[in-house]
Amino acid sequence: MKTYQTSHIRNIVLMGSSKSGKTTLAETMLYEGKVIDRRGTVEAKTTVSDNTEVEQMYQRSIYSTPLYTEFMDHKLNFVDTPGSDDFVGGMISAFRVASTCVMLVNAQHGVEVGTEIFGRHAADYKRPMIFGVNQLDAEKANWENTIDSLRQSFGKRVALVQFPVNPGVGFDSFVDVLMMKMYKFVDENGTREEYDIPAELMDQALELQASLMEVAAESEEALMEKYFDVGELTREEMIRGLYLGFQQGILNPVFCLSAKKDIGVKRLMEFIINVAPAPSARLEVLPDESTLECNADGPTVLFVYKTALEQHLGEVSYFKVMSGKLTEGQDLVNPETGAKERISAIYAVAGKKREKVSEMMAGDIGCTVKLKTVKTNQTLCAPGVEYVLQPIVFPQAKFRTAIKAVNEKDEEKLGDALNKYSAEDPTITVQYAKELKQTILCGQGEHHINILKWHLNNVHKIDVELYAPRISYRETITKVACADYRHKKQSGGAGQFGEVHLLIEPFVEGAPQNNRFKVDGKEMVLNIKGKEEYTMDWGGKLEFYNCIVGGSIDARFMPAILKGIMEKMEEGPLTGSYARDIRVYVYDGKMHPVDSNEISFKLASRNAFKEAFRNAGPKIMEPVYSVEIMVPSDNMGDVMSDLQNRRAMIEGMSSQKGFEILKARVPLAELYKYSTTLSSLTSGRATFTMEFLEYAQVPSDVQEKLLKAYQEEEKED
Ligand SMILES: Nc1nc2c(ncn2[C@@H]2O[C@H](COP(=O)(O)OP(=O)(O)OP(=O)(O)O)[C@@H](O)[C@H]2O)c(=O)[nH]1
Ligand SMILES: [Mg+2]
């Protein structure tokens, strides 16, 4: 392969609803670019993109696959993404390296859930978007309905460049109003003939051309003036207007396609090359807000956007050359670790097919192997420059489950396999929660996790069980209480003696220090001599006050007293959960001249703390999440009543293009498998995000239940 200059590279994300035909289009683009000489099909499990066993079994894409093709002296890098939102991670990382989106819409269904969801992602990332109306050869293809649905969801931005002559079975022609030509396809291999537009289609073509001129003119003042003065634009002016409007995201050109019959694919690729921005059009904004130009004359900077483990090869690192040029054998440095890396080989990648190249210019995308230390989101730079780029921000997890090996002996193997997965797929996280004594696995949805389970079962031969995870409750107090405890052991051998009197009160952020208390109707004034403040590993605070007067306890025993309290906070008196947000005042006690030692004071303070805690209006707290749900207006009622059953507090509602945006606070305990329920309530049309908000007290009926469950558990132990 020749070396492509930055100006001759285009980077694209292929997206669209499930089964809209992305993988089939990818195959046809590879064929048109002569990267392959025969087209495979999804049904025959022979496509370049869906090349893994699990994808072939399900006949759908699960991974985002980097591909490239060569066309009109340009290199088109593109990523075929899965149509299910559960696998959105690969699309998010593709946005980071691509500057244009091609959204496929199935002409049999028009706009679907995926079209809406992915359209929102493209808008969030400010990526210009082309619509490809695909499957126009299918019996139920309906152009008018599809365009109506596009206009409903995407409004005025929808700009038709073409219309099909004969959609449905036998589809072989479309009219292109930019070229003012009709294209007829004479076989299923993209062989096209160009015709003048037939007289009976001329009115339709002129009407469409006029609207396209109008939207093109809107992109620039000079064009608008020309359009008003003369009443029309030349083709060059229209292309310029489309180019500008497209880059600004104010118009989305629409193309006719049959990916399966190779109709319209070449024309789409021509448009991408002529109108989609070259990588140099986008300045990379660095974390310090300075910029890096995508320029082959700059210093070499690579950004690793994905890594994957492959049999026989080890770790493959997928990168984009953000600046400069990359040469085989070049030595680079990871500025975050200082580690040196040699680029032993550079490959252009089309799925599993890799072509070795000797160099790559700024803006190009490829992969390399045998890097020792570089992870996703890191950079490699020419020695002497240190660019660290904005990381890809992956969506928060939406599905949380506990996992364990069915056979205990597989636990270690399971841990290794899960760690490898989460390194490859950053939308999967695995953590052993010491507090819960469970391994917690998080992902984007039940399907996402089930695919992982399939791998564990079939590739790693580990039987696993997925089950509801425990909740990390916390314990705290709501009022002041005192307790004292004497630890004494004086029968035989060395004795033990320690007595601690303490007072506890709730810690409230920002509340002033206090030394007067009323406990059981009795006024107490403490003499505060020292204060220590601790932030607990599990959140919340402990403030520890030394109020000992008259040397009733030696200062040397204070650390042991603190330790006793800390230990009890690790295993709260109510349910064994971590305790938080407490002030402890140690104000009196007793020592024994011979028998007092650290262990005695630790035990005394532990028990005094436990007793005080029980009398201080103890409460269980639970994690509460801030949940934002985007739901189609007609499903609103069902989603609301389901939320009410989940103890949710609705905090806000707003409307946006036929969707309602609901904001709610929902306890984590009520969110198990929420993604699955929401999907079934809305036929997959809703999306949601969830983020930890705070700990809040559980209602008393829930507290009763939790206490009872803990007591049962204790009894069993
Ligand atoms: N008739 C017709 N069928 C098509 C066309 N494009 C794709 N298909 C069929 O539609 C089905 C889905 O195609 P894929 O290419 O796997 O679609 P996808 O968008 O990659 O699907 P996911 O990866 O699951 O999101 C397959 O059976 C294809 O053969 C087309 O242009 N016309
Ligand atoms: Mg696919």
PDB file of C-alpha atoms in Angstrom, residues 521-624:
ATOM      1  CA  GLY A 521     -31.882  15.536  80.441  1.00  0.00           C
ATOM      2  CA  LYS A 522     -28.445  16.048  82.004  1.00  0.00           C
ATOM      3  CA  GLU A 523     -26.235  18.980  80.993  1.00  0.00           C
ATOM      4  CA  MET A 524     -22.605  18.035  80.177  1.00  0.00           C
ATOM      5  CA  VAL A 525     -19.739  20.394  79.492  1.00  0.00           C
ATOM      6  CA  LEU A 526     -16.565  18.868  78.071  1.00  0.00           C
ATOM      7  CA  ASN A 527     -13.082  20.242  78.121  1.00  0.00           C
ATOM      8  CA  ILE A 528     -11.779  19.689  74.592  1.00  0.00           C
ATOM      9  CA  LYS A 529      -7.996  19.274  74.544  1.00  0.00           C
ATOM     10  CA  GLY A 530      -7.342  17.740  71.198  1.00  0.00           C
ATOM     11  CA  LYS A 531      -9.120  16.930  67.950  1.00  0.00           C
ATOM     12  CA  GLU A 532      -8.268  14.476  65.179  1.00  0.00           C
ATOM     13  CA  GLU A 533     -10.213  14.264  61.945  1.00  0.00           C
ATOM     14  CA  TYR A 534     -10.348  11.240  59.681  1.00  0.00           C
ATOM     15  CA  THR A 535     -11.926  10.694  56.277  1.00  0.00           C
ATOM     16  CA  MET A 536     -12.996   7.086  56.142  1.00  0.00           C
ATOM     17  CA  ASP A 537     -11.928   4.941  53.170  1.00  0.00           C
ATOM     18  CA  TRP A 538     -15.599   4.169  52.576  1.00  0.00           C
ATOM     19  CA  GLY A 539     -16.720   7.818  52.675  1.00  0.00           C
ATOM     20  CA  GLY A 540     -17.838  10.057  55.516  1.00  0.00           C
ATOM     21  CA  LYS A 541     -15.889  11.286  58.555  1.00  0.00           C
ATOM     22  CA  LEU A 542     -14.845  10.449  62.069  1.00  0.00           C
ATOM     23  CA  GLU A 543     -13.888  13.267  64.429  1.00  0.00           C
ATOM     24  CA  PHE A 544     -12.103  12.116  67.542  1.00  0.00           C
ATOM     25  CA  TYR A 545     -11.886  14.489  70.519  1.00  0.00           C
ATOM     26  CA  ASN A 546      -9.653  14.042  73.527  1.00  0.00           C
ATOM     27  CA  CYS A 547     -11.473  15.576  76.532  1.00  0.00           C
ATOM     28  CA  ILE A 548      -9.630  13.752  79.315  1.00  0.00           C
ATOM     29  CA  VAL A 549      -9.110  15.863  82.418  1.00  0.00           C
ATOM     30  CA  GLY A 550      -7.019  15.172  85.478  1.00  0.00           C
ATOM     31  CA  GLY A 551      -5.073  12.334  83.802  1.00  0.00           C
ATOM     32  CA  SER A 552      -7.819   9.737  84.238  1.00  0.00           C
ATOM     33  CA  ILE A 553      -6.422   8.034  81.106  1.00  0.00           C
ATOM     34  CA  ASP A 554      -2.801   8.395  80.054  1.00  0.00           C
ATOM     35  CA  ALA A 555      -2.203  10.036  76.676  1.00  0.00           C
ATOM     36  CA  ARG A 556      -0.307   6.907  75.588  1.00  0.00           C
ATOM     37  CA  PHE A 557      -3.574   4.927  75.581  1.00  0.00           C
ATOM     38  CA  MET A 558      -5.434   7.351  73.295  1.00  0.00           C
ATOM     39  CA  PRO A 559      -4.244   5.706  70.027  1.00  0.00           C
ATOM     40  CA  ALA A 560      -5.542   2.341  71.284  1.00  0.00           C
ATOM     41  CA  ILE A 561      -8.888   3.937  72.140  1.00  0.00           C
ATOM     42  CA  LEU A 562      -9.099   5.446  68.668  1.00  0.00           C
ATOM     43  CA  LYS A 563      -8.210   2.066  67.169  1.00  0.00           C
ATOM     44  CA  GLY A 564     -11.035   0.354  69.023  1.00  0.00           C
ATOM     45  CA  ILE A 565     -13.516   2.869  67.626  1.00  0.00           C
ATOM     46  CA  MET A 566     -12.127   2.609  64.113  1.00  0.00           C
ATOM     47  CA  GLU A 567     -12.438  -1.185  64.258  1.00  0.00           C
ATOM     48  CA  LYS A 568     -16.054  -0.949  65.277  1.00  0.00           C
ATOM     49  CA  MET A 569     -16.724   1.566  62.521  1.00  0.00           C
ATOM     50  CA  GLU A 570     -15.517  -1.039  60.050  1.00  0.00           C
ATOM     51  CA  GLU A 571     -18.220  -3.335  61.218  1.00  0.00           C
ATOM     52  CA  GLY A 572     -21.177  -1.236  62.292  1.00  0.00           C
ATOM     53  CA  PRO A 573     -23.319  -2.423  65.222  1.00  0.00           C
ATOM     54  CA  LEU A 574     -26.561  -2.645  63.204  1.00  0.00           C
ATOM     55  CA  THR A 575     -25.793  -4.739  60.142  1.00  0.00           C
ATOM     56  CA  GLY A 576     -22.024  -5.042  60.094  1.00  0.00           C
ATOM     57  CA  SER A 577     -21.789  -2.304  57.410  1.00  0.00           C
ATOM     58  CA  TYR A 578     -19.283   0.527  57.590  1.00  0.00           C
ATOM     59  CA  ALA A 579     -20.210   3.384  59.919  1.00  0.00           C
ATOM     60  CA  ARG A 580     -19.662   7.035  59.022  1.00  0.00           C
ATOM     61  CA  ASP A 581     -20.119  10.657  60.051  1.00  0.00           C
ATOM     62  CA  ILE A 582     -19.633  10.472  63.800  1.00  0.00           C
ATOM     63  CA  ARG A 583     -17.973  12.672  66.422  1.00  0.00           C
ATOM     64  CA  VAL A 584     -16.558  10.837  69.423  1.00  0.00           C
ATOM     65  CA  TYR A 585     -15.582  12.631  72.644  1.00  0.00           C
ATOM     66  CA  VAL A 586     -13.562  10.570  75.125  1.00  0.00           C
ATOM     67  CA  TYR A 587     -14.028  12.434  78.377  1.00  0.00           C
ATOM     68  CA  ASP A 588     -13.256  10.087  81.253  1.00  0.00           C
ATOM     69  CA  GLY A 589     -12.055   6.650  82.246  1.00  0.00           C
ATOM     70  CA  LYS A 590      -9.919   4.699  84.685  1.00  0.00           C
ATOM     71  CA  MET A 591      -6.548   3.002  84.647  1.00  0.00           C
ATOM     72  CA  HIS A 592      -4.992   0.320  86.808  1.00  0.00           C
ATOM     73  CA  PRO A 593      -1.366   0.893  87.844  1.00  0.00           C
ATOM     74  CA  VAL A 594      -0.281  -2.614  86.723  1.00  0.00           C
ATOM     75  CA  ASP A 595      -2.946  -4.187  84.523  1.00  0.00           C
ATOM     76  CA  SER A 596      -3.760  -1.348  82.111  1.00  0.00           C
ATOM     77  CA  ASN A 597      -2.424  -1.837  78.597  1.00  0.00           C
ATOM     78  CA  GLU A 598      -3.319  -0.939  75.039  1.00  0.00           C
ATOM     79  CA  ILE A 599      -5.418  -3.976  74.306  1.00  0.00           C
ATOM     80  CA  SER A 600      -7.585  -3.307  77.373  1.00  0.00           C
ATOM     81  CA  PHE A 601      -8.326   0.240  76.245  1.00  0.00           C
ATOM     82  CA  LYS A 602      -8.986  -0.853  72.701  1.00  0.00           C
ATOM     83  CA  LEU A 603     -11.554  -3.368  73.882  1.00  0.00           C
ATOM     84  CA  ALA A 604     -13.119  -0.909  76.309  1.00  0.00           C
ATOM     85  CA  SER A 605     -13.513   1.832  73.693  1.00  0.00           C
ATOM     86  CA  ARG A 606     -14.847  -0.639  71.148  1.00  0.00           C
ATOM     87  CA  ASN A 607     -17.583  -1.766  73.478  1.00  0.00           C
ATOM     88  CA  ALA A 608     -18.383   1.706  74.793  1.00  0.00           C
ATOM     89  CA  PHE A 609     -18.681   2.940  71.211  1.00  0.00           C
ATOM     90  CA  LYS A 610     -20.940   0.036  70.287  1.00  0.00           C
ATOM     91  CA  GLU A 611     -23.265   0.741  73.192  1.00  0.00           C
ATOM     92  CA  ALA A 612     -23.378   4.485  72.614  1.00  0.00           C
ATOM     93  CA  PHE A 613     -24.074   3.863  68.947  1.00  0.00           C
ATOM     94  CA  ARG A 614     -27.078   1.698  69.753  1.00  0.00           C
ATOM     95  CA  ASN A 615     -28.524   4.488  71.922  1.00  0.00           C
ATOM     96  CA  ALA A 616     -27.851   7.287  69.482  1.00  0.00           C
ATOM     97  CA  GLY A 617     -30.811   6.726  67.142  1.00  0.00           C
ATOM     98  CA  PRO A 618     -28.798   4.578  64.734  1.00  0.00           C
ATOM     99  CA  LYS A 619     -29.828   4.566  61.094  1.00  0.00           C
ATOM    100  CA  ILE A 620     -28.930   2.548  58.062  1.00  0.00           C
ATOM    101  CA  MET A 621     -27.953   4.587  55.026  1.00  0.00           C
ATOM    102  CA  GLU A 622     -28.084   3.402  51.449  1.00  0.00           C
ATOM    103  CA  PRO A 623     -26.431   4.590  48.244  1.00  0.00           C
ATOM    104  CA  VAL A 624     -28.744   6.730  46.158  1.00  0.00           C
TER     105      VAL A 624
END
